Coordinates of C-alpha atoms in Angstrom, one line a residue:
Chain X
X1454 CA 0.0 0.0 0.0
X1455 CA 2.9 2.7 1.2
X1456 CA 4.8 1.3 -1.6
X1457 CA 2.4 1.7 -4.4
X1458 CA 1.7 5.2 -2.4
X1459 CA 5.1 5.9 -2.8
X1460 CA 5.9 5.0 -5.9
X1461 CA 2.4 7.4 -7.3
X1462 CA 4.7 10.0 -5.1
X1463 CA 7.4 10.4 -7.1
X1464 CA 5.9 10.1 -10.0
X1465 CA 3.7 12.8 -9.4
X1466 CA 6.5 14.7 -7.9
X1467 CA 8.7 14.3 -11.4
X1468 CA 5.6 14.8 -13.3
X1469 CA 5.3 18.0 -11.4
X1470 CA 9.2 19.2 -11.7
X1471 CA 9.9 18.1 -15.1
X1472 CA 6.6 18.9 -16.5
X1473 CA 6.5 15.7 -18.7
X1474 CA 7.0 11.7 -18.3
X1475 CA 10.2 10.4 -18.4
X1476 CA 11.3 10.9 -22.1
X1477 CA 12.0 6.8 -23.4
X1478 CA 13.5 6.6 -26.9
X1479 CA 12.2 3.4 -28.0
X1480 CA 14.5 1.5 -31.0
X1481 CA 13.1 -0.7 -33.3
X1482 CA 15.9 -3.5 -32.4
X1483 CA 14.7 -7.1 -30.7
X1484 CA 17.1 -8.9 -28.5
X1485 CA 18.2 -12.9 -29.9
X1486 CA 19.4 -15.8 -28.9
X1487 CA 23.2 -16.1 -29.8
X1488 CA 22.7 -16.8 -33.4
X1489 CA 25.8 -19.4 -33.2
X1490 CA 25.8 -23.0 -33.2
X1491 CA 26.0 -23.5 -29.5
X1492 CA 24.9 -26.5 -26.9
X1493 CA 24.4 -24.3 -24.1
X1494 CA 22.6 -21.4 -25.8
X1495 CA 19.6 -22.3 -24.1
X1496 CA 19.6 -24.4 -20.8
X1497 CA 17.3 -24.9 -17.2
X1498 CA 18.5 -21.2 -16.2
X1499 CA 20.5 -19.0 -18.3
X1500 CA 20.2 -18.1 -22.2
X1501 CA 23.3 -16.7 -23.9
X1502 CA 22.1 -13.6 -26.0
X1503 CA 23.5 -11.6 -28.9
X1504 CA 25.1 -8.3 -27.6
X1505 CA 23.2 -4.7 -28.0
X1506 CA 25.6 -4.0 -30.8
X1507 CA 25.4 -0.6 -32.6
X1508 CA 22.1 -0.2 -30.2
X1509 CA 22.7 2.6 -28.6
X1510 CA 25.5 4.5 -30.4
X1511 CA 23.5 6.5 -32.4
X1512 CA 21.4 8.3 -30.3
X1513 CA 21.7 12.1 -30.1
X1514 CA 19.8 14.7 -27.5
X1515 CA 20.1 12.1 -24.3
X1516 CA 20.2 12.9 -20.8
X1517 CA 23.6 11.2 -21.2
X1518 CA 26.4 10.9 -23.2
X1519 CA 28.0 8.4 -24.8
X1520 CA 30.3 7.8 -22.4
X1521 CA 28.5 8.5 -19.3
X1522 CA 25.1 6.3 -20.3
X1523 CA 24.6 3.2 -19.4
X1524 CA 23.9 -0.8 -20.7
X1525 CA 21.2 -2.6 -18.6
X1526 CA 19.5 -5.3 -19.5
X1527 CA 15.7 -6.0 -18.0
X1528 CA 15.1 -9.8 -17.8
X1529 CA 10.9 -10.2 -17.1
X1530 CA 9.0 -13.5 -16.8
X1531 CA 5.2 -13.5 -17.1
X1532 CA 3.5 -10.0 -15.3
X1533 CA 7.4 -8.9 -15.0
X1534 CA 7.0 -7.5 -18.4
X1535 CA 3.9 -5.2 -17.7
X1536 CA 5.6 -4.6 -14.5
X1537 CA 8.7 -3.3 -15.9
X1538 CA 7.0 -1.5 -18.3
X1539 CA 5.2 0.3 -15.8
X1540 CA 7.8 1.0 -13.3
X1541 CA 10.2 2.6 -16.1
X1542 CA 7.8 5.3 -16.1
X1543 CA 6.8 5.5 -12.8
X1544 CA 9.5 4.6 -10.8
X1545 CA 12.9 6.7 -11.3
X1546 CA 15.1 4.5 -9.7
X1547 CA 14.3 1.4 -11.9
X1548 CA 18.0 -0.4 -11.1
X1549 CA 16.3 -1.0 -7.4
X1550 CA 12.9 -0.8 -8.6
X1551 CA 13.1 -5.1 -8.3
X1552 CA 16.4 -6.9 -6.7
X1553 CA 17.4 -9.8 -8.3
X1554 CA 17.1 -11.8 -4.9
X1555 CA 13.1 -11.5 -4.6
X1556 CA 12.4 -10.7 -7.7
X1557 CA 10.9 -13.9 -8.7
X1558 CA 10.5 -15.9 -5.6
X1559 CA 6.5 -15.5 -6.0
X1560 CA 4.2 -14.7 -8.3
X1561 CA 3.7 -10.9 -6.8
X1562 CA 6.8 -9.8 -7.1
X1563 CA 7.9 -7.9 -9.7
X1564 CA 8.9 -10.7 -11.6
X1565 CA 11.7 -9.0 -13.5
X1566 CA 15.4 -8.0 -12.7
X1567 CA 17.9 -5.5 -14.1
X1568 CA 21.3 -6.0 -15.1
X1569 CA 24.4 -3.8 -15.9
X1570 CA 26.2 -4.6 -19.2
X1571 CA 28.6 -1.7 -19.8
X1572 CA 28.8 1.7 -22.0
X1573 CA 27.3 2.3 -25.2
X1574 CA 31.2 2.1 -26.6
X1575 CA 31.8 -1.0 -25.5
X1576 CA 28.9 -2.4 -27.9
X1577 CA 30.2 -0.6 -31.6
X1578 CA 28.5 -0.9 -35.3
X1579 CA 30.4 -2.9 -37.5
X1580 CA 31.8 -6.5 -38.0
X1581 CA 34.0 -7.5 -34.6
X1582 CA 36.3 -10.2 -34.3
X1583 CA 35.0 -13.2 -32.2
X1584 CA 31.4 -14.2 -30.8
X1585 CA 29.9 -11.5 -28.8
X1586 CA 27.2 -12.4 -26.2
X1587 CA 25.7 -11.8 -23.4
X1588 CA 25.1 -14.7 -21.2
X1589 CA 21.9 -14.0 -18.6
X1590 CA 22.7 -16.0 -15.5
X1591 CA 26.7 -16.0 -15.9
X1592 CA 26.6 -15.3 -12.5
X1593 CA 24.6 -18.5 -10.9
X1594 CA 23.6 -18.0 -7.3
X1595 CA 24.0 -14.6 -6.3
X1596 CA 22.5 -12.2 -4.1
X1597 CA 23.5 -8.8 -5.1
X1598 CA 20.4 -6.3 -6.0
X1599 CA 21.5 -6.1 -9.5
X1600 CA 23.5 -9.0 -9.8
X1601 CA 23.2 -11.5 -13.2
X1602 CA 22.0 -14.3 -11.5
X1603 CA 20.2 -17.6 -12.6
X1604 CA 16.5 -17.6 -14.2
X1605 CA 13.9 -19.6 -12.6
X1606 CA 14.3 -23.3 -13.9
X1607 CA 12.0 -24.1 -16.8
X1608 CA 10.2 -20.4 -16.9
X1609 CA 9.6 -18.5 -19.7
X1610 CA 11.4 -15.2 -20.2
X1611 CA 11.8 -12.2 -22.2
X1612 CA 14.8 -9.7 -22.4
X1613 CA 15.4 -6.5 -23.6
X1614 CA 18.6 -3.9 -23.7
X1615 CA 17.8 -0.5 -21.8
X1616 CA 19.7 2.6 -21.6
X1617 CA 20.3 4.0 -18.2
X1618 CA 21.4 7.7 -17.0
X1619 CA 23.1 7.2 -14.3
X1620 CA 22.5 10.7 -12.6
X1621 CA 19.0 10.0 -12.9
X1622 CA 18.9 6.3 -12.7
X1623 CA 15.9 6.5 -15.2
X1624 CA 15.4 5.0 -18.4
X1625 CA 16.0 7.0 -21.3
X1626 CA 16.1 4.7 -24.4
X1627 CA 14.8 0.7 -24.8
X1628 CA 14.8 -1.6 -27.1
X1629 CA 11.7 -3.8 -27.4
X1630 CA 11.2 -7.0 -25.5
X1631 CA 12.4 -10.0 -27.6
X1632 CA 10.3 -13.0 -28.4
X1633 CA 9.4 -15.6 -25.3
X1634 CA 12.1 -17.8 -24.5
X1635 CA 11.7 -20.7 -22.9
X1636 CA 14.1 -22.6 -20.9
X1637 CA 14.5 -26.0 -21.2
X1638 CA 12.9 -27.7 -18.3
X1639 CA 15.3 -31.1 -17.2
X1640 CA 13.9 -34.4 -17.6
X1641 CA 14.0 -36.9 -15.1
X1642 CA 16.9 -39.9 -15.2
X1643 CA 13.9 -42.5 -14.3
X1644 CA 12.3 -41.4 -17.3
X1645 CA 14.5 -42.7 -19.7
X1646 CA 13.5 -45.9 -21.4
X1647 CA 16.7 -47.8 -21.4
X1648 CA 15.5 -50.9 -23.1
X1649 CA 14.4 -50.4 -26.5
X1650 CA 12.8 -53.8 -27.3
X1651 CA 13.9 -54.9 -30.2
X1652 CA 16.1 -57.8 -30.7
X1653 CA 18.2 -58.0 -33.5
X1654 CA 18.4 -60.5 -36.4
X1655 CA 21.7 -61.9 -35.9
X1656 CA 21.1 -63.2 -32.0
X1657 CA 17.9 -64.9 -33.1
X1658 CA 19.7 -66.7 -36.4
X1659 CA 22.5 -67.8 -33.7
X1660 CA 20.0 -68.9 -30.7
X1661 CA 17.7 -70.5 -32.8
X1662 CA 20.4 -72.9 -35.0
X1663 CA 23.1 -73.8 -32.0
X1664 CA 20.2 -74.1 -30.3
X1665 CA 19.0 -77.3 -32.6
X1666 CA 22.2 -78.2 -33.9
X1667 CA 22.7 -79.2 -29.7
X1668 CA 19.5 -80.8 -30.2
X1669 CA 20.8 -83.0 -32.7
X1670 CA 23.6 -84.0 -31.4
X1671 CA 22.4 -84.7 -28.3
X1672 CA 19.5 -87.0 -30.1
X1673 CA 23.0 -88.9 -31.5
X1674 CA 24.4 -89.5 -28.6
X1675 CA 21.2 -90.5 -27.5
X1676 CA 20.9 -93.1 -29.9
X1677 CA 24.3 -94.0 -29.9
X1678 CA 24.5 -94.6 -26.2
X1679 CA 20.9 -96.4 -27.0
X1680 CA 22.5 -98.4 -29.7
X1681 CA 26.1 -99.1 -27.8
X1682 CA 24.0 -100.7 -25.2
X1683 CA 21.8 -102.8 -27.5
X1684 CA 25.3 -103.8 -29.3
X1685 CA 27.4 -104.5 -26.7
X1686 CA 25.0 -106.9 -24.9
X1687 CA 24.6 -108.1 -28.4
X1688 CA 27.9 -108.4 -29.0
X1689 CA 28.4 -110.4 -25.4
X1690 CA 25.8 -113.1 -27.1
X1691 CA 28.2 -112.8 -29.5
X1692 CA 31.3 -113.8 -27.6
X1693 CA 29.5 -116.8 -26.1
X1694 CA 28.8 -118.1 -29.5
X1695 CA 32.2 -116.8 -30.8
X1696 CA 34.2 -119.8 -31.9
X1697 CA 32.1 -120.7 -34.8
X1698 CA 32.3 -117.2 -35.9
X1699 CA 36.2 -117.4 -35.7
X1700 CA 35.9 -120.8 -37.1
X1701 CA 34.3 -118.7 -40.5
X1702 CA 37.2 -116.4 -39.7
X1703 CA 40.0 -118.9 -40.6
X1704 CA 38.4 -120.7 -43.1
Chain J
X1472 CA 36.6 -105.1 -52.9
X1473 CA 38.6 -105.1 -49.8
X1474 CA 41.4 -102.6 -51.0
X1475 CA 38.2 -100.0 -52.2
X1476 CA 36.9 -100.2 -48.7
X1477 CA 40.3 -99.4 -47.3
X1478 CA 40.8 -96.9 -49.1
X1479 CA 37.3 -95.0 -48.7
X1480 CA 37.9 -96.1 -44.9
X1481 CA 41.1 -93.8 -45.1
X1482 CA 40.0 -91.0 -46.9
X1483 CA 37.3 -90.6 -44.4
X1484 CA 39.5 -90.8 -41.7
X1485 CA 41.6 -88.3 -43.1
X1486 CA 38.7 -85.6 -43.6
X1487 CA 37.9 -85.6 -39.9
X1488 CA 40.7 -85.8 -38.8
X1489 CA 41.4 -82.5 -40.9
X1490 CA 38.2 -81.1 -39.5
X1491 CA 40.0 -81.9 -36.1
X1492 CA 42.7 -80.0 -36.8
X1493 CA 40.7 -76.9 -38.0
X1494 CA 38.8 -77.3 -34.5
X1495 CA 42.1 -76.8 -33.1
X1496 CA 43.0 -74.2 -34.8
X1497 CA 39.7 -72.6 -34.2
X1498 CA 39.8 -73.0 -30.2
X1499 CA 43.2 -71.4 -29.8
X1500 CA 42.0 -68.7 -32.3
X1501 CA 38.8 -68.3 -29.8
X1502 CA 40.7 -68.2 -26.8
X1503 CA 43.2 -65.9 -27.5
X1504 CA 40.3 -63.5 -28.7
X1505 CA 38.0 -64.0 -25.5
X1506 CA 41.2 -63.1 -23.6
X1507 CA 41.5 -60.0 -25.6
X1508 CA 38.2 -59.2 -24.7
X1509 CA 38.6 -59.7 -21.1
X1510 CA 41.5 -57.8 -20.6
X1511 CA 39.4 -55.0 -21.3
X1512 CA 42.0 -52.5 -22.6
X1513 CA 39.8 -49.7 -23.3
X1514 CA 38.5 -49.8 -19.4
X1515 CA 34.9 -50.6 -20.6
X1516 CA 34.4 -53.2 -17.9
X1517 CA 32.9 -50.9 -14.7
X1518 CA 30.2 -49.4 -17.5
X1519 CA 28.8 -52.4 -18.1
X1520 CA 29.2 -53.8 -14.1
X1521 CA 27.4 -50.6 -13.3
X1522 CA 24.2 -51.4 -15.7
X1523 CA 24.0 -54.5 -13.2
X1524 CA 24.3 -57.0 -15.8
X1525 CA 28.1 -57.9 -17.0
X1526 CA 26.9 -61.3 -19.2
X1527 CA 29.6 -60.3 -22.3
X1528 CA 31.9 -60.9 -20.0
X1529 CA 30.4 -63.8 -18.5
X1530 CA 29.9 -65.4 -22.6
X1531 CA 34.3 -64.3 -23.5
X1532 CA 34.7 -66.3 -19.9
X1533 CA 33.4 -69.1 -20.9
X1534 CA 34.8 -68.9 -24.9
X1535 CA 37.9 -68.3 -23.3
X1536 CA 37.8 -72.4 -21.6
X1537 CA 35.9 -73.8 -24.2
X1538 CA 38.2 -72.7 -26.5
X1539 CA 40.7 -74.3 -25.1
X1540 CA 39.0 -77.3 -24.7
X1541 CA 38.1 -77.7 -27.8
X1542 CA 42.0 -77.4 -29.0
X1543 CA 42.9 -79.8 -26.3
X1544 CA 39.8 -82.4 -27.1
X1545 CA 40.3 -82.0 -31.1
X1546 CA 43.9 -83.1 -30.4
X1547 CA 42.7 -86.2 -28.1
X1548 CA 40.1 -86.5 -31.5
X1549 CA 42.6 -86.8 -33.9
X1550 CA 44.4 -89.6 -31.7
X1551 CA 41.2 -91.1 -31.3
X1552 CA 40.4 -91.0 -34.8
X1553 CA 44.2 -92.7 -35.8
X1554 CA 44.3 -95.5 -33.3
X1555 CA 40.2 -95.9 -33.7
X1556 CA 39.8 -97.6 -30.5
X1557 CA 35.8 -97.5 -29.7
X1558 CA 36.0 -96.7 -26.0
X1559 CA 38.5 -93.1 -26.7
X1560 CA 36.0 -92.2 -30.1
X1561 CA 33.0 -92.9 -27.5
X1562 CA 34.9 -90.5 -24.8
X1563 CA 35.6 -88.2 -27.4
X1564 CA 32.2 -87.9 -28.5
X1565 CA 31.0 -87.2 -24.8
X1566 CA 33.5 -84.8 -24.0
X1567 CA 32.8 -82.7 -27.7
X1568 CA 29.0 -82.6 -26.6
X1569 CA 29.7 -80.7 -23.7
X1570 CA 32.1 -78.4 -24.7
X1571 CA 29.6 -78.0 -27.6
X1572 CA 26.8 -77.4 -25.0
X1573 CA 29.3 -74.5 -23.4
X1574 CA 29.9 -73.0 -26.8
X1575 CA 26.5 -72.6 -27.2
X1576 CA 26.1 -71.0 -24.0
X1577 CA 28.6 -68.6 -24.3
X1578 CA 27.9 -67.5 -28.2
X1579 CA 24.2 -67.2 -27.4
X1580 CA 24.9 -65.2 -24.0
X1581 CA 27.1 -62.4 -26.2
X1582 CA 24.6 -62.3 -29.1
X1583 CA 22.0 -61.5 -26.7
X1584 CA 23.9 -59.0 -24.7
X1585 CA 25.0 -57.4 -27.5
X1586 CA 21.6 -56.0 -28.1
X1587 CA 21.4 -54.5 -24.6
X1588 CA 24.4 -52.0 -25.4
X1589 CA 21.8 -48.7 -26.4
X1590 CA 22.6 -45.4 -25.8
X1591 CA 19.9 -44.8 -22.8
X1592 CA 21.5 -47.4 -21.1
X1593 CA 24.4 -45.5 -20.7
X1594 CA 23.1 -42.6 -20.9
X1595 CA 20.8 -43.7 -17.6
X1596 CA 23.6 -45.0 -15.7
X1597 CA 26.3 -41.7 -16.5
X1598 CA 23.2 -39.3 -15.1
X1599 CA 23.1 -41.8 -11.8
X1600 CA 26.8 -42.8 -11.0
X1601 CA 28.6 -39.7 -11.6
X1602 CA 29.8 -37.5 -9.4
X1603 CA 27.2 -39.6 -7.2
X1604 CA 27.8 -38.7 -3.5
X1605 CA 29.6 -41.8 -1.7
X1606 CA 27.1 -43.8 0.9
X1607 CA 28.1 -43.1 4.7
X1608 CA 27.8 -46.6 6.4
X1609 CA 30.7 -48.6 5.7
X1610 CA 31.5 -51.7 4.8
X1611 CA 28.0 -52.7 3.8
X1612 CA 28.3 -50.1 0.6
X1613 CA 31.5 -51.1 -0.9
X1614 CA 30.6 -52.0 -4.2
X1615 CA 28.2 -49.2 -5.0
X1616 CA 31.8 -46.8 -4.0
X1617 CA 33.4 -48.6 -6.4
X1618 CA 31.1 -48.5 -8.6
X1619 CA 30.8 -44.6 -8.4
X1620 CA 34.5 -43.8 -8.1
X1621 CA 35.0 -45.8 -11.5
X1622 CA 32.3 -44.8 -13.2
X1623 CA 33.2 -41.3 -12.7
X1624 CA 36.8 -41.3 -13.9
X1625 CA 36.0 -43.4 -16.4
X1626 CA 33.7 -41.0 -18.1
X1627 CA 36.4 -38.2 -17.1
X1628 CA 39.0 -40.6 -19.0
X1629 CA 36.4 -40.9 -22.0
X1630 CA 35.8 -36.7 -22.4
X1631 CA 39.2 -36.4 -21.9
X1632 CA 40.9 -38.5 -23.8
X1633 CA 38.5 -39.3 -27.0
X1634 CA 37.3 -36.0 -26.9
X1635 CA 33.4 -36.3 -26.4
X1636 CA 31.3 -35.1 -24.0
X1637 CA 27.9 -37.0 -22.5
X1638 CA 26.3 -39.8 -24.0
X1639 CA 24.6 -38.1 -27.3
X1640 CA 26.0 -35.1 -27.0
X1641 CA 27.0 -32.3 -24.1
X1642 CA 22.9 -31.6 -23.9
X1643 CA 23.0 -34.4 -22.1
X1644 CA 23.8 -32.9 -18.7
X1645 CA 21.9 -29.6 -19.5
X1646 CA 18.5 -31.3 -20.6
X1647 CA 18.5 -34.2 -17.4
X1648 CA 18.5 -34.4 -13.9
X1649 CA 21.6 -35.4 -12.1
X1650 CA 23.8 -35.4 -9.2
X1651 CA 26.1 -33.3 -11.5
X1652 CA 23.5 -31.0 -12.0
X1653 CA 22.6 -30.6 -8.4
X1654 CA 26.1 -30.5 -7.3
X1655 CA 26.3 -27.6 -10.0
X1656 CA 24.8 -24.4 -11.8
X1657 CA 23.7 -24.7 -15.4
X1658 CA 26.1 -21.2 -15.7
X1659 CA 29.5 -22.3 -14.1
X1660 CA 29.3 -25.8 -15.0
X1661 CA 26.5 -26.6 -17.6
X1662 CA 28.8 -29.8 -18.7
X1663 CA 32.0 -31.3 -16.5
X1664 CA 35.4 -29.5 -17.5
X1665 CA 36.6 -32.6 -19.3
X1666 CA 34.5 -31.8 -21.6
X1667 CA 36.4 -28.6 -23.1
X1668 CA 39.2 -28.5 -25.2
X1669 CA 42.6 -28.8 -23.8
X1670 CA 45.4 -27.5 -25.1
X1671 CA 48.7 -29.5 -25.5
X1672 CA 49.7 -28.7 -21.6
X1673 CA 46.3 -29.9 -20.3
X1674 CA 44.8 -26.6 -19.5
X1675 CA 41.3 -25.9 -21.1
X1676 CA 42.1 -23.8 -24.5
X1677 CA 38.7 -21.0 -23.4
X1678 CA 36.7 -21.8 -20.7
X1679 CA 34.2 -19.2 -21.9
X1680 CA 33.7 -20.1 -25.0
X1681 CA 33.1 -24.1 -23.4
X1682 CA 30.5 -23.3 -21.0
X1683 CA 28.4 -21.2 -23.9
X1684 CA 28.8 -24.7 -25.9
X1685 CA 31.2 -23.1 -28.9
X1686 CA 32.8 -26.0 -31.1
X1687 CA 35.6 -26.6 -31.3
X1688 CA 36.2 -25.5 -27.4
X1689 CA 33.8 -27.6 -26.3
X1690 CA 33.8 -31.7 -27.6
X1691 CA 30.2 -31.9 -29.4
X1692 CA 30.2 -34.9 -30.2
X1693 CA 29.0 -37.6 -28.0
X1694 CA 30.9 -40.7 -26.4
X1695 CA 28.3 -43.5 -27.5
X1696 CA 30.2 -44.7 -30.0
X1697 CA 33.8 -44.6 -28.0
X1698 CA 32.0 -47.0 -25.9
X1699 CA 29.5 -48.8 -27.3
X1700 CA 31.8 -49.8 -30.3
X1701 CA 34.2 -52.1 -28.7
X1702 CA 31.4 -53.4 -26.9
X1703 CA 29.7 -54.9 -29.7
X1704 CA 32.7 -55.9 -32.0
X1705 CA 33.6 -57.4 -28.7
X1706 CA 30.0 -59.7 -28.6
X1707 CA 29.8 -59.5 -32.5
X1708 CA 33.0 -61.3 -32.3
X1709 CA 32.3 -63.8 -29.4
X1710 CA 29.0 -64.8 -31.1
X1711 CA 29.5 -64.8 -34.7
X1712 CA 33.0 -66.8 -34.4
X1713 CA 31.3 -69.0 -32.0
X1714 CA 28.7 -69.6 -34.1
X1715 CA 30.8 -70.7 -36.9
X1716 CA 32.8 -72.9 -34.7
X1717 CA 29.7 -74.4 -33.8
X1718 CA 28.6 -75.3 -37.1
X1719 CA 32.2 -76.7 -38.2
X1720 CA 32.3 -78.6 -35.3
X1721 CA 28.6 -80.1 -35.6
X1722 CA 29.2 -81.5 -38.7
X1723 CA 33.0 -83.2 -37.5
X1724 CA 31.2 -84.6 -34.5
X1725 CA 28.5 -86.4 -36.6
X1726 CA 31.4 -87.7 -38.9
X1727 CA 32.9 -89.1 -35.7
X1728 CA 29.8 -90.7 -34.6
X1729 CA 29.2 -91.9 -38.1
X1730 CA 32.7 -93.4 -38.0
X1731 CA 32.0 -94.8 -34.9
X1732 CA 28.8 -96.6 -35.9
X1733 CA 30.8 -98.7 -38.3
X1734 CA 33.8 -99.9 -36.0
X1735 CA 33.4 -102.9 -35.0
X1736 CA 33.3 -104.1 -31.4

């Protein structure tokens, strides 16, 4: 209540010293994922972005220079963008308007966080040498206000450059939100299917032959044995009767 | 008449007697592989222990004795054979049929264990065992610290060394759960170290550039084939080559017993 009170304060107060809203120069750019080839572009909690190159260098009539402004990036999930986009105009110091800490640890907070990125000069026109991003999260588990820490896991978020004065701590140029980007929200290790069900030809072609060529053989043997039995006791008849057979022999 | 009989009698003799000595032949060729396999030179073993099931190894075991025994018992075969004295055919006969029964054992335990070797397996069992923290309550847990100390440096040894990262690909640790993942922030370590380039010193060539995911600093290709390769040539080859032994030797054992039927007693 105080804070809303507050916040209705100073805007009327600026409203009422400057004569006018907070002039925003809006640019027609939209923030992207690092348009490189890259595995971690995307993961549970950061995005690697392309940098606001040749953003903000061309802009004349500023509350600050080149030198002096400043690169901030807003980072908004869900309400934060509305949020944001009402607190740039309402709120003059939009660098604490949300601290990182608390600003997404429920749903009525202000959902969005600022972070600093540099000077206009540091993000030139032209073709640079190398892969230039800007990697929201590089920070992990942090707790400063403004402090480029980890995204909620799985959430979807949108980014966009701003332009800060830093007498005023106000926003005096933006560029527009990019498009939703969703993290990737990680699977579970139980749910992976690790048998695949499928047998291949080559161990049914091997089970199914050895398995009756043993058959077979064993069969043989079976008959062999059978037939060894039949032929020996035979055969002992045979000794019994043997002479005349050796008789035949030496004839 | 007599002289034809003796001849065909020889000739026949002769043949198995050859197909004895290619059994040989074969079962020192089978054992010498099955001991290639087992020494396990690319240190594939603890993988496949981890999964629970190590039957490969179990089949190039058992092709490893069988083998021999089938050099040794084709050797006692071709004595047999010479002398043809019905009692050593007979106990040549028994013996082959259960070396036979072995062989068949251990070619259909590979074949079938061969199959098992998809990429979720491993994946599965990388996302549980590494970087796993170790149990508390000694001695009971031994084997599960074993398995997680091994498992883990012998992924680290994989990156490293053949210069891949995960199962299918560094998402792997970025798109799953795992004790790596608890243990660690998707922006400091979105995939383990080993998985960036090193330089020729060992140090990581730019560790920026690896944790974004940029190739070449980062090994994008994944390991399945580093270890699921020598793992199926290895049960491709204890299977198909005992499989083919199998058959050779089928049709030598029903020459002996044919042989045998006509000896007299």
């Amino acid at each position: 209540m105080s804070w809303t009170y507050m916040l209705s304060y100073t805007y009327f107060f600026s409203v009422f010293m400057f004569g006018v809203r907070p002039q925003i120069v809006s640019l027609d750019h939209i923030p992207e994922i690092l348009p490189y080839e890259a595995s971690g572009r995307v993961t549970s909690t950061t995005i690697v972005l392309g940098q606001p190159l040749c953003y903000f260098n061309t802009l004349t009539q500023l509350k600050c220079s080149q030198s002096t402004c400043q690169v901030w990036a807003a980072i908004a999930s869900g309400p934060g963008i509305n949020n944001f986009d009402i607190d740039k105009l309402v709120a003059v110091q939009i660098v604490s308007a949300s601290p990182y800490p608390i600003a997404f640890s429920s749903q009525t907070n202000r959902m969005y966080f600022v972070t600093k990125l540099g000077r206009p000069k540091d993000f030139p026109c032209g073709q640079l040498p190398g892969i230039k991003y800007f990697r929201v999260g590089a920070e992990g588990n942090c707790t400063n206000t403004n402090c480029n820490g980890i995204l909620p896991p799985g959430s979807t978020v949108r980014v966009k450059y701003i332009l800060i004065d830093p007498v005023s701590r106000g926003v005096v140029s933006e560029s527009k939100w990019s498009y939703p980007i969703s993290l990737t929200s990680t699977r579970s290790w139980s749910s992976i299917d690790e048998w695949l069900g499928k047998r291949s030809g080559g161990m049914v072609v091997i089970t199914v032959i050895s398995s009756c060529l043993l058959a077979v053989l064993l069969l043989l043997l079976g008959a062999v044995l059978l037939l060894d039995g039949l032929g020996s006791f035979r055969g002992g008849h045979d000794i019994t009767t043997g002479p005349g057979i050796l008789g035949q022999y030496s004839y | 008449m007599t002289p034809d009989l003796d001849t065909k009698d020889r000739c026949f003799r002769a043949l198995i007697i050859w197909g004895n000595l290619v059994i040989a032949c074969c079962g020192i060729a089978l054992m010498a592989m099955c001991i290639f396999f087992i020494s396990d030179r690319g240190g594939l073993y603890v993988l496949v222990y981890a999964t629970g099931n190590d039957s490969i190894w179990r089949g190039a075991w058992i092709g490893l004795f069988t083998g021999f025994a089938l050099f040794c018992t084709s050797i006692l075969g071709m004595h047999a054979i010479v002398v043809s004295k019905r009692n050593i055919l007979l106990a040549y006969i028994l013996l082959m049929v259960i070396i036979y029964a072995f062989e068949v054992a251990s070619a259909i335990t590979a074949a079938t264990h061969k199959d098992w070797f998809v990429p979720d397996l491993f994946l599965k069992q990388m996302l549980q065992n590494y970087n796993k923290p170790l149990p508390d309550n000694l001695p009971s847990t031994q084997d599960q610290i074993y398995v997680i100390n091994r498992v883990t440096e012998t992924w680290n040894r994989f990156m490293t060394e053949s210069k891949c990262c995960g199962v299918y690909g560094p998402e792997d640790w970025v798109k799953y759960e795992s004790h790596f993942r608890q243990q660690n922030t998707d922006a400091d370590y979105p995939w383990p170290r080993q998985c960036c380039q090193q330089d020729a010193m060992g140090a990581i060539s730019h560790l920026d550039a690896c944790k974004i995911g940029v190739s070449p600093f980062l090994h994008a290709q994944g390991c399945y084939d580093y270890i699921a390769g020598p793992l199926i040539r290895h049960g491709f080859g204890v299977s198909w080559f005992g499989f083919a032994i199998l058959c050779w030797t089928f049709f030598v054992i029903l020459g002996v017993i044919f042989h045998y039927t006509q000896l007299d007693f």
